[in-house]
Amino acid sequence: MVDDRKLAVLRAIVEDYVSTNEPVGSKALVERHNLGVSPATIRNDMAVLEEQGYIAQPHTSAGRVPTDKGYRLFVDRLSQVKPLSSAERKAIETFLAGAVDIDDVVMRTVRLLAQLTRQVAVVQYPTLTNSTVRHVELVPLSERRLMFVLITNTGRVEQRVVELHETVDEARVAHLRAMLNSSLDGCGLTSVPDKVVDLPARLAAEDRPLAATILSVLLESLVDRHDEKIVFAGAANLAGADFTVGLRDVLEALEEQVVLMRLLGETSDLSALTVRIGSENPYTGLQGTSIVAAGYGSGDKQLARLGVLGPTRMDYPVTMGAVRAVARYVSQILAAS
Amino acid sequence: MVDDRKLAVLRAIVEDYVSTNEPVGSKALVERHNLGVSPATIRNDMAVLEEQGYIAQPHTSAGRVPTDKGYRLFVDRLSQVKPLSSAERKAIETFLAGAVDIDDVVMRTVRLLAQLTRQVAVVQYPTLTNSTVRHVELVPLSERRLMFVLITNTGRVEQRVVELHETVDEARVAHLRAMLNSSLDGCGLTSVPDKVVDLPARLAAEDRPLAATILSVLLESLVDRHDEKIVFAGAANLAGADFTVGLRDVLEALEEQVVLMRLLGETSDLSALTVRIGSENPYTGLQGTSIVAAGYGSGDKQLARLGVLGPTRMDYPVTMGAVRAVARYVSQILAAS
DNA sequence: GTCTGGCACTCAGTGTTCCCGAGTGCCAAG
DNA sequence: CTTGGCACTCGGGAACACTGAGTGCCAGAC
């Protein structure tokens, strides 16, 4: 039914279409790839492939174009992830190694990925969920205002200003700081609420309102940040590509954190590459675009995801190689810091 | 030479062209605005305006279009900044007031401005230059690694991981922290280098290498951040507008921090609106776009700038009104926090 | 049964021509 | 200085024909 040659034809169509951006006809196919058969034979194969929904023609008397289903088969069975050249690997490594803090890591990563793939790169900040508390700091700003800073083991810093209902002095702040740190140090962020719940009870009565105020801000900040931060770069790379769907929709989607979140999707397996092709992705308005994403993390825990977004007509092997490589290097960097 | 009617004609041309996006002819002008004269008279005026370089025709037998010089005259002498409606003001105020930290303020501001003007908004983070040190924190991460956190009075937090050549214990860190805070508290960031230069000398000999390492990172972080951070939003608004220059160039410029910096420009006067029209702006590749920018700051100090970027053919009075209003509200928010 | 060459057919894209109308510049009269 | 009249220009759309890449189908060869 779907014999080897037909698969070869599909592969050839995908490759040619990706590189030329024009519907590919039977004659051009036999010329560019040495398939050893005549155009007429190819035409028969194409007719079958079309009937099965792997390819389509924009109009009669035009060449064939892969459908989403065709790309899917290509990605799943006909292509191999293309590793980067050693020069590229080297470049990635040195570029990422220069990062000074977590913001810098994310910024560099997203730019790197955009440049490498010549597409739009999307990187999610390392989630707080799997992080642990490294340190809690309370800084008096004025008599009635404190800045509360939470530092995690992934190098992320959360800060909030706390408005107080009473005045505080340095001694009380120091006491509270010590209490907080001793109960929270090394504790996973998800278990922070449990840990602090009985904290006011362990304090002198006059300190309890103060502690309660601070804790409520602390808890609130943990909930707030559940909408993980996401950044993108390389929007300029969209300008060249012509989408079937409007460019505007794509740009709008990129500025919606929530949409980006869902696009990157989720996988339990850290090293797995997720590919969403055209209509497979959950967001209408992004038909005609594909997403290649991977998780990254330090050690065995997945911290977050990153990926690229581009036209369905993209070079999947190369893109997948780049995404996988960058994900790995970011994981390394984060594990080391 | 340039009498009142000619100016009225120029104003009418700008207004009509902005709203219709089509070259405006003499007949259409007298119909839409009641100028009290005939088309032929207008034609004469137009000929003069064209000769003086305020308007141009795309081709013979087409209507007139304002030139950059024409827009400039319009902005300088023919238009008044249009204040926002009170509903809009109210919306801005409540939206910005909900911000929880400095990142949030900037993020909300840029989105707000993009939505308000339906153009690309650009916001620079409050500069560190005019800030003062509120607190310095040293957090031991491991035996040989410290996290160094600098908190400014504008609510910004700089963080760096410091790799040490020796092991440290909490007591030494506490000592150093106290020293740093006592010498730097309240001190302007620009004068930090002067303040810390003699600090090692005031320490016990065995603490000097440690202090030197930390100080070098501190100083480095101050220099690094001289490239102020800039964010933008509303790129989707570019999709509709058709630029004379490629969309790609605009998007590329937006992703270049340095270019954005220069676009926002500088003014000593905090409340002044800067308008750069088309070819006036320093960056080739952004012909056909205009920038409306304003400074913002808390109190009398200018902290940074914000603005919008759009096609030269934009509604200047409205855009200027929105930029000015947002700048003022952000200033208020920052002054209060 | 599979492949191949041949052939008629389709149709997007391109180039040509033609025409229309908005808009202009100029001029002579008010 | 303003106005109506008039001839002129030229971009843009409609109509049209042509070309060529590509297809489907069929009969014959292997």
XYZ file of C-alpha atoms (C1' of nucleotides) in Angstrom:
734
model
C 0.000 0.000 0.000
C 2.526 2.556 1.115
C 5.674 0.981 -0.211
C 9.193 2.241 0.115
C 9.245 4.208 -3.062
C 6.148 6.137 -2.176
C 7.745 7.077 1.101
C 10.845 8.154 -0.759
C 8.659 10.275 -2.992
C 7.015 11.891 0.000
C 10.353 12.592 1.563
C 11.593 14.113 -1.674
C 8.507 16.278 -1.961
C 8.905 17.573 1.566
C 12.580 18.320 1.088
C 12.103 20.050 -2.229
C 9.139 22.033 -1.088
C 10.945 23.172 2.012
C 13.918 24.374 0.033
C 12.118 25.955 -2.907
C 8.794 27.000 -1.405
C 7.074 26.009 -4.625
C 4.752 23.140 -5.380
C 6.891 20.344 -6.706
C 5.995 18.454 -9.843
C 6.817 14.964 -10.984
C 9.401 16.026 -13.524
C 11.349 18.234 -11.163
C 11.361 15.403 -8.641
C 13.039 12.840 -10.854
C 15.564 15.416 -11.938
C 16.640 16.496 -8.483
C 16.566 13.101 -6.848
C 17.755 10.048 -8.680
C 14.746 7.876 -8.115
C 15.439 5.637 -11.095
C 11.943 5.777 -12.486
C 10.113 8.015 -14.913
C 7.940 11.009 -14.103
C 4.856 9.054 -15.089
C 5.538 6.488 -12.408
C 6.013 9.234 -9.873
C 2.731 10.704 -10.922
C 0.999 7.453 -10.119
C 2.630 7.369 -6.701
C 1.666 10.949 -6.137
C -1.932 10.209 -6.975
C -1.939 7.516 -4.301
C -0.235 9.762 -1.741
C -2.744 12.464 -2.456
C -5.656 10.096 -2.062
C -4.281 9.102 1.331
C -4.021 12.713 2.369
C -0.260 13.126 2.602
C 0.016 15.673 -0.163
C -2.283 18.063 -1.960
C -2.282 20.328 -4.938
C -3.055 24.000 -4.490
C -4.957 23.825 -7.780
C -5.187 21.574 -10.743
C -2.153 21.726 -12.958
C 0.114 22.681 -10.111
C 2.681 20.577 -8.333
C 2.093 18.891 -4.998
C 2.559 20.287 -1.532
C 2.802 18.267 1.677
C -0.214 18.371 3.974
C 0.085 18.520 7.741
C -0.385 14.777 7.725
C 2.449 14.474 5.214
C 4.801 16.507 7.396
C 3.795 14.391 10.347
C 4.766 11.186 8.562
C 7.980 12.827 7.434
C 8.901 13.873 10.938
C 7.939 10.578 12.509
C 9.400 8.135 10.053
C 11.322 9.721 7.233
C 13.746 12.085 8.820
C 16.525 12.037 11.309
C 17.320 14.863 13.630
C 20.335 16.565 12.178
C 23.078 17.204 14.726
C 24.778 20.554 14.703
C 28.267 20.978 13.401
C 30.974 21.000 16.007
C 31.641 24.647 15.235
C 28.050 25.460 16.068
C 28.199 23.463 19.260
C 31.303 25.281 20.285
C 29.684 28.615 19.564
C 26.615 27.746 21.605
C 28.683 26.632 24.517
C 30.835 29.711 24.725
C 27.951 32.048 24.128
C 25.825 30.565 26.878
C 28.715 30.222 29.272
C 29.109 33.996 29.367
C 25.766 34.541 31.079
C 25.916 36.341 34.394
C 22.504 35.671 35.893
C 19.301 33.858 35.174
C 17.853 36.702 33.133
C 20.974 36.700 31.091
C 20.812 32.959 30.545
C 17.268 33.157 29.257
C 17.983 36.193 27.128
C 21.026 34.652 25.550
C 19.269 31.378 24.968
C 16.336 32.865 23.176
C 18.503 34.996 20.947
C 20.819 32.166 20.201
C 17.987 29.882 19.237
C 16.417 32.513 17.026
C 19.658 33.119 15.222
C 20.475 29.453 14.884
C 17.147 28.476 13.392
C 16.333 31.749 11.704
C 12.922 31.516 13.208
C 11.065 32.763 16.226
C 12.478 31.328 19.426
C 10.463 30.977 22.599
C 11.934 30.287 26.007
C 10.113 29.776 29.243
C 11.756 30.868 32.469
C 12.736 28.006 34.743
C 9.690 27.155 36.743
C 9.662 27.883 40.412
C 7.721 24.747 41.068
C 10.710 22.463 41.156
C 13.012 24.972 42.792
C 13.962 25.129 46.404
C 14.418 28.119 48.641
C 18.008 29.194 48.884
C 17.530 32.265 50.956
C 14.921 34.698 52.123
C 15.860 38.271 52.707
C 13.945 41.088 54.354
C 15.176 44.587 53.693
C 13.705 47.573 55.496
C 12.979 50.321 52.989
C 11.393 52.720 55.412
C 9.628 52.522 58.723
C 6.536 50.979 57.271
C 7.845 49.314 54.146
C 9.864 46.192 53.703
C 11.286 44.634 50.617
C 10.967 40.926 50.624
C 13.361 38.957 48.407
C 13.256 35.251 47.720
C 16.266 33.590 46.119
C 15.922 30.113 44.651
C 18.507 27.490 43.871
C 17.993 28.143 40.159
C 19.253 31.659 40.647
C 15.906 33.266 40.277
C 14.978 36.177 42.475
C 11.464 37.150 43.437
C 10.948 40.502 45.056
C 7.981 42.250 46.556
C 7.444 45.410 48.468
C 5.402 44.841 51.614
C 3.382 47.662 53.062
C 3.176 47.296 56.837
C 0.531 48.365 59.273
C 3.049 49.081 62.004
C 6.581 50.341 62.300
C 9.421 47.896 62.541
C 12.986 48.089 63.731
C 16.010 46.203 62.552
C 15.985 43.793 65.459
C 12.501 42.545 64.775
C 13.264 42.233 61.099
C 16.405 40.260 61.839
C 14.497 37.942 64.094
C 11.834 37.317 61.509
C 14.431 36.840 58.814
C 16.180 34.223 60.875
C 12.932 32.430 61.549
C 11.973 32.429 57.910
C 15.317 31.179 56.748
C 15.570 28.447 59.279
C 12.170 27.072 58.385
C 12.341 27.545 54.641
C 15.939 26.972 53.699
C 16.231 24.215 51.131
C 12.522 23.635 51.100
C 10.721 23.132 47.810
C 8.624 26.050 46.728
C 5.508 23.950 46.514
C 5.834 23.010 50.147
C 6.425 26.545 51.372
C 2.758 27.094 52.270
C 2.803 24.033 54.522
C 6.008 25.084 56.181
C 4.939 28.590 57.055
C 1.456 27.847 58.174
C 2.388 27.385 61.807
C 5.104 30.015 61.864
C 3.110 32.830 63.449
C 2.235 30.502 66.298
C 5.899 30.098 67.129
C 6.426 33.829 67.453
C 5.805 36.209 70.271
C 2.282 37.564 70.160
C 3.343 41.080 69.192
C 5.182 39.803 66.131
C 2.312 37.826 64.732
C 0.476 40.543 62.771
C 3.755 41.569 61.155
C 4.591 38.003 60.213
C 1.112 37.444 58.867
C 1.391 40.443 56.576
C 4.712 39.327 55.199
C 3.626 35.753 54.777
C 0.535 36.729 52.877
C 2.694 38.628 50.388
C 5.074 35.699 50.189
C 2.310 33.248 49.429
C 0.725 35.602 46.975
C 3.969 35.980 45.075
C 4.256 32.230 44.748
C 0.785 31.983 43.298
C 1.276 34.942 40.999
C 4.304 33.479 39.395
C 2.485 30.382 38.516
C 1.887 32.120 35.231
C 5.427 31.448 34.192
C 7.275 34.103 32.337
C 8.010 33.537 28.682
C 10.129 35.521 26.288
C 10.575 35.342 22.568
C 12.987 36.702 20.006
C 13.521 36.643 16.287
C 10.208 38.103 15.237
C 12.071 39.660 12.334
C 12.470 36.190 10.916
C 8.743 36.092 10.367
C 8.888 38.965 7.946
C 10.361 36.903 5.155
C 8.088 33.902 5.489
C 4.622 34.273 4.085
C 2.066 32.528 6.175
C -1.151 31.228 4.877
C -2.572 32.923 7.910
C -1.947 36.587 8.646
C 1.296 37.677 10.176
C -0.709 39.724 12.591
C -2.254 36.693 14.232
C 1.143 35.154 14.787
C 2.550 38.286 16.358
C -0.474 38.592 18.575
C -0.103 35.037 19.737
C 3.532 35.661 20.564
C 2.620 38.468 22.891
C 0.132 36.393 24.782
C 1.945 34.579 27.547
C -0.887 32.170 28.020
C -0.982 31.135 24.405
C 2.769 30.654 24.323
C 2.544 28.477 27.392
C 0.103 26.185 25.743
C 2.078 26.105 22.536
C 5.178 24.852 24.232
C 3.043 22.157 25.729
C 4.100 19.615 28.241
C 5.934 16.372 28.274
C 7.070 14.341 31.166
C 10.103 13.181 29.280
C 12.818 15.776 29.542
C 14.805 14.917 26.460
C 11.848 14.392 24.140
C 11.254 16.749 21.291
C 7.671 17.793 20.757
C 6.624 18.750 17.268
C 3.288 20.331 16.607
C 2.475 20.678 12.962
C 0.024 23.216 11.607
C -3.482 22.276 12.546
C -2.231 20.032 15.343
C -1.587 23.000 17.536
C -4.351 24.060 19.862
C -4.522 27.696 18.941
C -6.573 28.795 15.994
C -4.859 31.665 14.281
C -1.656 29.699 14.184
C -2.601 27.339 11.425
C 0.256 27.265 8.995
C 2.825 27.353 11.756
C 4.655 24.549 13.468
C 6.253 24.406 16.857
C 9.300 22.406 17.787
C 9.829 22.314 21.527
C 11.898 20.552 24.119
C 12.162 20.557 27.866
C 15.238 21.612 29.731
C 16.259 21.272 33.288
C 19.063 20.695 35.679
C 19.703 17.145 36.657
C 16.672 14.966 36.172
C 14.058 17.594 36.895
C 12.392 19.377 34.061
C 12.429 23.082 34.786
C 10.749 24.509 31.748
C 10.493 24.344 28.008
C 11.883 26.134 25.027
C 11.338 25.907 21.329
C 10.903 27.626 18.044
C 7.907 28.593 16.017
C 8.014 28.784 12.263
C 6.077 28.128 9.131
C 4.797 24.598 8.685
C 7.099 24.553 5.733
C 10.276 24.415 7.801
C 13.384 22.304 7.780
C 12.411 19.936 10.561
C 15.610 17.921 10.879
C 17.778 21.008 11.249
C 15.334 22.829 13.509
C 14.906 19.825 15.738
C 18.660 19.431 15.977
C 19.100 23.026 17.027
C 16.338 22.934 19.618
C 17.627 19.721 21.114
C 21.177 20.989 21.279
C 20.260 24.298 22.853
C 18.031 22.592 25.400
C 20.902 20.374 26.406
C 23.382 23.167 26.772
C 21.019 25.286 28.793
C 20.438 22.332 31.068
C 24.176 22.016 31.541
C 24.610 25.668 32.322
C 21.822 25.647 34.860
C 23.054 22.485 36.497
C 26.482 24.017 36.910
C 25.404 27.291 38.449
C 4.635 83.728 1.787
C 3.279 81.045 4.045
C 0.033 82.629 5.015
C -2.649 81.273 7.267
C -4.646 79.577 4.569
C -1.687 77.652 3.305
C -1.064 76.396 6.800
C -4.703 75.421 7.065
C -4.343 73.538 3.815
C -1.284 71.717 5.107
C -3.079 70.798 8.282
C -6.046 69.550 6.309
C -3.784 67.467 4.081
C -2.060 65.877 7.044
C -5.317 65.111 8.786
C -6.968 63.670 5.727
C -3.962 61.649 4.720
C -3.603 60.218 8.202
C -7.203 59.144 8.298
C -7.582 57.861 4.739
C -4.067 56.752 3.854
C -4.557 58.035 0.339
C -3.055 61.012 -1.423
C -5.461 63.862 -0.993
C -6.547 66.023 -3.918
C -7.759 69.577 -4.074
C -11.371 68.706 -4.651
C -11.633 66.256 -1.784
C -10.051 68.880 0.465
C -12.627 71.579 -0.096
C -15.400 69.054 0.326
C -14.241 67.646 3.646
C -13.111 70.912 5.178
C -15.034 74.086 4.650
C -12.225 76.278 3.464
C -14.473 78.723 1.665
C -12.467 78.776 -1.527
C -12.493 76.803 -4.732
C -10.373 73.799 -5.624
C -8.378 75.872 -8.079
C -7.250 78.181 -5.295
C -6.248 75.215 -3.207
C -4.260 73.917 -6.133
C -2.277 77.107 -6.227
C -1.570 76.875 -2.520
C -0.577 73.282 -2.928
C 1.843 74.158 -5.670
C 3.532 76.600 -3.318
C 3.599 74.135 -0.425
C 5.103 71.545 -2.713
C 7.745 73.937 -3.936
C 8.698 74.599 -0.332
C 8.968 70.922 0.372
C 6.068 70.424 2.761
C 4.109 68.099 0.525
C 4.821 65.924 -2.476
C 2.959 63.915 -5.035
C 3.735 60.233 -5.422
C 3.333 60.716 -9.171
C 1.850 63.239 -11.499
C -1.893 63.159 -11.513
C -2.097 61.977 -7.947
C -3.044 63.876 -4.838
C -0.530 65.259 -2.365
C 1.112 63.574 0.566
C 2.877 65.309 3.446
C 6.662 65.079 3.478
C 8.666 64.619 6.663
C 9.139 68.350 6.657
C 5.401 68.789 6.354
C 4.746 66.544 9.346
C 7.373 68.437 11.266
C 5.635 71.748 10.666
C 2.338 70.140 11.558
C 3.653 68.787 14.827
C 5.453 71.979 15.764
C 2.884 74.575 14.881
C -0.381 73.174 13.629
C -1.460 70.644 16.166
C -2.208 70.431 19.824
C -1.519 67.414 21.940
C -4.832 65.746 22.473
C -5.514 64.842 26.089
C -6.955 61.467 26.879
C -10.532 61.041 27.897
C -11.132 60.762 31.596
C -12.208 57.171 31.125
C -8.851 56.410 29.582
C -7.020 58.163 32.377
C -8.918 56.195 34.914
C -8.119 52.955 33.124
C -4.412 53.777 32.964
C -4.290 54.632 36.618
C -5.951 51.488 37.851
C -4.054 49.272 35.468
C -0.667 50.616 36.498
C -1.517 50.715 40.163
C -1.843 46.947 40.216
C 1.840 46.378 39.531
C 3.702 44.360 42.142
C 7.338 45.017 41.309
C 9.481 46.958 38.917
C 9.355 44.286 36.237
C 5.627 44.353 36.494
C 5.505 48.125 36.227
C 7.546 48.102 33.050
C 5.635 45.205 31.578
C 2.285 46.761 32.266
C 3.399 50.115 30.973
C 4.617 48.830 27.664
C 1.494 46.798 27.066
C -0.723 49.625 28.060
C 0.996 52.034 25.753
C 0.853 49.596 22.862
C -2.827 49.038 23.338
C -3.606 52.696 23.815
C -1.831 53.858 20.688
C -2.303 50.728 18.624
C 1.353 50.950 17.778
C 4.619 49.545 18.974
C 5.456 50.702 22.462
C 8.983 50.891 23.805
C 9.899 51.302 27.439
C 13.319 51.636 28.960
C 13.922 50.288 32.435
C 14.586 52.966 35.027
C 18.248 53.754 34.807
C 20.486 52.801 37.645
C 22.504 55.931 37.164
C 20.241 58.143 39.179
C 19.360 55.503 41.720
C 20.814 55.093 45.131
C 21.755 51.960 46.993
C 19.029 50.802 49.297
C 20.602 47.614 50.445
C 23.322 45.166 49.620
C 22.850 41.539 50.426
C 25.330 38.679 50.395
C 23.871 35.197 50.396
C 26.071 32.132 50.732
C 25.061 29.581 48.125
C 27.732 27.053 48.927
C 31.169 27.069 50.500
C 32.740 28.793 47.563
C 29.834 30.612 46.015
C 28.048 33.736 47.072
C 25.069 35.435 45.598
C 25.396 39.142 45.641
C 22.198 41.194 45.468
C 21.932 44.930 45.118
C 18.612 46.634 45.776
C 18.062 50.194 44.625
C 15.608 52.808 45.758
C 13.732 52.401 42.477
C 12.932 48.835 43.396
C 15.327 47.312 40.946
C 17.348 44.296 41.947
C 20.710 43.350 40.500
C 22.011 39.910 41.253
C 25.238 38.137 40.522
C 26.765 34.874 41.503
C 30.318 35.287 42.776
C 32.750 32.401 42.507
C 35.218 32.550 45.367
C 38.784 31.360 45.635
C 38.431 30.446 49.261
C 35.792 29.105 51.575
C 33.753 31.458 53.698
C 31.649 31.118 56.780
C 28.585 33.015 57.812
C 30.429 35.224 60.253
C 32.786 36.606 57.649
C 29.956 37.142 55.230
C 27.967 38.970 57.851
C 30.905 41.177 58.621
C 31.447 42.034 54.999
C 27.754 42.623 54.477
C 27.678 45.065 57.337
C 30.714 46.881 56.003
C 29.234 47.135 52.531
C 25.908 48.373 53.736
C 27.318 50.933 56.071
C 29.497 52.443 53.378
C 27.071 52.202 50.483
C 23.649 52.756 51.979
C 21.927 55.681 50.315
C 24.859 56.336 48.063
C 24.289 57.074 44.377
C 25.225 54.260 42.075
C 27.621 56.416 40.142
C 29.594 57.137 43.264
C 29.783 53.514 44.357
C 33.234 52.995 42.807
C 34.643 55.896 44.831
C 33.091 54.667 48.029
C 34.376 51.141 47.822
C 37.868 51.862 46.638
C 39.348 52.066 50.148
C 37.158 49.405 51.641
C 39.668 46.537 51.503
C 42.160 48.680 53.378
C 39.761 48.967 56.274
C 39.455 45.220 56.614
C 41.625 42.688 58.328
C 44.320 41.418 56.003
C 42.812 37.953 55.647
C 39.517 39.375 54.441
C 40.989 41.495 51.702
C 41.144 38.966 48.848
C 37.559 37.971 49.498
C 36.418 41.567 49.516
C 38.345 42.285 46.348
C 36.644 39.434 44.505
C 33.217 40.575 45.529
C 33.903 44.188 44.765
C 35.150 43.393 41.308
C 31.887 41.620 40.546
C 29.955 44.494 42.031
C 31.737 47.056 39.910
C 31.429 44.902 36.841
C 27.696 44.576 37.297
C 27.373 48.330 37.467
C 29.230 48.750 34.218
C 27.373 45.932 32.491
C 24.040 47.402 33.212
C 24.988 50.595 31.601
C 23.415 49.046 28.554
C 20.010 49.729 29.942
C 17.341 47.182 29.423
C 14.573 47.967 26.998
C 11.396 46.110 26.215
C 8.787 46.542 23.553
C 5.281 45.298 22.873
C 2.629 45.604 20.250
C 4.600 44.304 17.311
C 1.327 42.910 16.026
C 0.227 46.470 15.377
C 2.865 46.698 12.696
C 1.213 43.982 10.667
C -1.577 46.198 9.459
C 0.482 49.233 8.592
C 2.376 49.100 5.349
C 5.733 50.720 5.609
C 7.597 52.155 2.725
C 10.511 50.271 4.181
C 10.350 46.575 4.862
C 8.656 45.286 7.951
C 11.662 43.118 8.533
C 13.955 46.065 9.124
C 11.602 47.477 11.699
C 11.370 44.215 13.583
C 15.112 43.827 13.518
C 15.602 47.272 14.896
C 13.183 46.514 17.699
C 15.245 43.563 18.813
C 18.431 45.566 18.947
C 18.697 47.136 22.367
C 21.287 49.592 21.183
C 19.201 50.864 18.333
C 16.181 51.263 20.565
C 18.277 53.214 23.015
C 19.267 55.680 20.389
C 15.768 55.936 19.043
C 14.325 57.001 22.339
C 17.000 59.620 22.407
C 17.731 61.960 25.233
C 16.356 65.152 26.563
C 17.239 66.963 29.676
C 13.718 68.169 30.119
C 11.662 65.516 31.800
C 8.235 66.523 30.631
C 9.197 67.295 27.032
C 7.877 65.146 24.250
C 10.405 64.223 21.606
C 9.108 63.534 18.125
C 11.353 62.090 15.476
C 9.796 62.016 12.078
C 10.874 59.639 9.343
C 14.275 60.563 8.070
C 15.019 62.578 11.190
C 15.750 59.462 13.106
C 19.306 58.282 13.226
C 18.810 54.738 12.129
C 18.637 53.893 8.484
C 16.146 51.141 7.945
C 13.599 53.046 9.921
C 12.755 55.592 7.321
C 9.027 55.776 7.109
C 8.623 55.433 10.845
C 8.261 58.066 13.506
C 9.031 57.934 17.179
C 7.205 59.787 19.886
C 9.036 59.616 23.181
C 8.994 61.141 26.616
C 11.043 60.862 29.753
C 9.688 59.618 32.998
C 11.049 59.683 36.473
C 10.255 60.007 40.087
C 10.405 63.473 41.514
C 12.600 65.751 39.475
C 15.049 63.159 38.265
C 14.633 61.617 34.866
C 14.979 57.891 35.205
C 14.437 56.692 31.681
C 12.370 57.119 28.595
C 9.415 55.512 26.936
C 7.628 56.013 23.683
C 5.960 54.540 20.688
C 7.099 53.787 17.193
C 4.735 53.872 14.257
C 4.419 54.789 10.638
C 5.277 58.370 9.767
C 1.655 58.587 8.811
C 0.362 58.501 12.360
C -2.080 60.525 14.359
C 0.435 62.702 16.168
C -1.874 64.618 18.498
C -3.451 61.462 19.869
C -0.202 59.533 20.069
C 1.552 62.375 21.820
C -1.288 62.663 24.269
C -1.104 59.000 25.133
C 2.678 58.974 25.533
C 2.648 62.026 27.732
C -0.136 60.674 29.907
C 1.475 57.285 30.367
C 4.829 58.873 31.183
C 3.202 60.952 33.875
C 1.367 58.077 35.452
C 4.430 55.876 35.488
C 6.332 58.668 37.151
C 3.649 58.870 39.808
C 3.700 55.156 40.432
C 7.456 55.087 40.758
C 7.542 58.082 43.023
C 5.032 56.452 45.320
C 6.759 53.108 45.647
C 1.564 -6.599 -12.619
C 4.455 -2.641 -13.083
C 6.612 0.846 -15.608
C 6.896 4.035 -19.484
C 6.109 7.281 -23.286
C 2.640 9.866 -25.459
C -1.079 12.960 -25.562
C -4.774 16.001 -24.552
C -6.236 19.059 -20.975
C -6.121 22.568 -17.208
C -5.051 26.704 -15.335
C -1.907 30.163 -12.680
C 0.854 33.631 -13.965
C 2.497 37.053 -17.174
C 2.460 40.476 -20.566
C -0.254 43.572 -23.612
C -3.578 46.653 -24.587
C -7.115 49.701 -23.617
C -9.798 52.732 -21.014
C -11.282 55.468 -17.171
C -11.039 58.935 -13.904
C -8.933 61.542 -10.380
C -5.978 65.031 -10.271
C -2.983 68.480 -12.125
C -1.085 72.915 -14.316
C -2.091 76.741 -16.869
C -4.689 80.556 -18.614
C -7.914 84.071 -19.222
C -11.647 86.376 -17.107
C -13.965 88.167 -12.898
C -6.102 87.241 -5.685
C -9.657 84.048 -6.989
C -12.260 81.288 -10.150
C -14.046 78.350 -13.885
C -12.562 76.056 -17.938
C -9.715 72.961 -20.386
C -6.233 69.999 -22.018
C -2.965 66.770 -20.241
C -0.908 62.958 -17.428
C -0.662 58.640 -15.672
C -1.714 54.879 -12.200
C -4.703 51.154 -11.846
C -8.208 47.987 -13.249
C -10.469 45.034 -16.846
C -10.219 42.216 -20.808
C -7.561 39.195 -23.388
C -4.324 36.003 -25.227
C -0.390 33.207 -24.563
C 2.848 30.245 -22.371
C 4.438 26.465 -19.796
C 4.496 23.514 -15.949
C 1.957 19.984 -14.430
C -1.656 16.515 -14.507
C -4.583 12.249 -15.634
C -5.210 8.652 -18.527
C -4.243 5.102 -21.791
C -2.034 1.768 -24.588
C 2.061 -0.667 -25.133
C 6.627 -2.602 -23.387
C 9.142 -5.331 -19.986
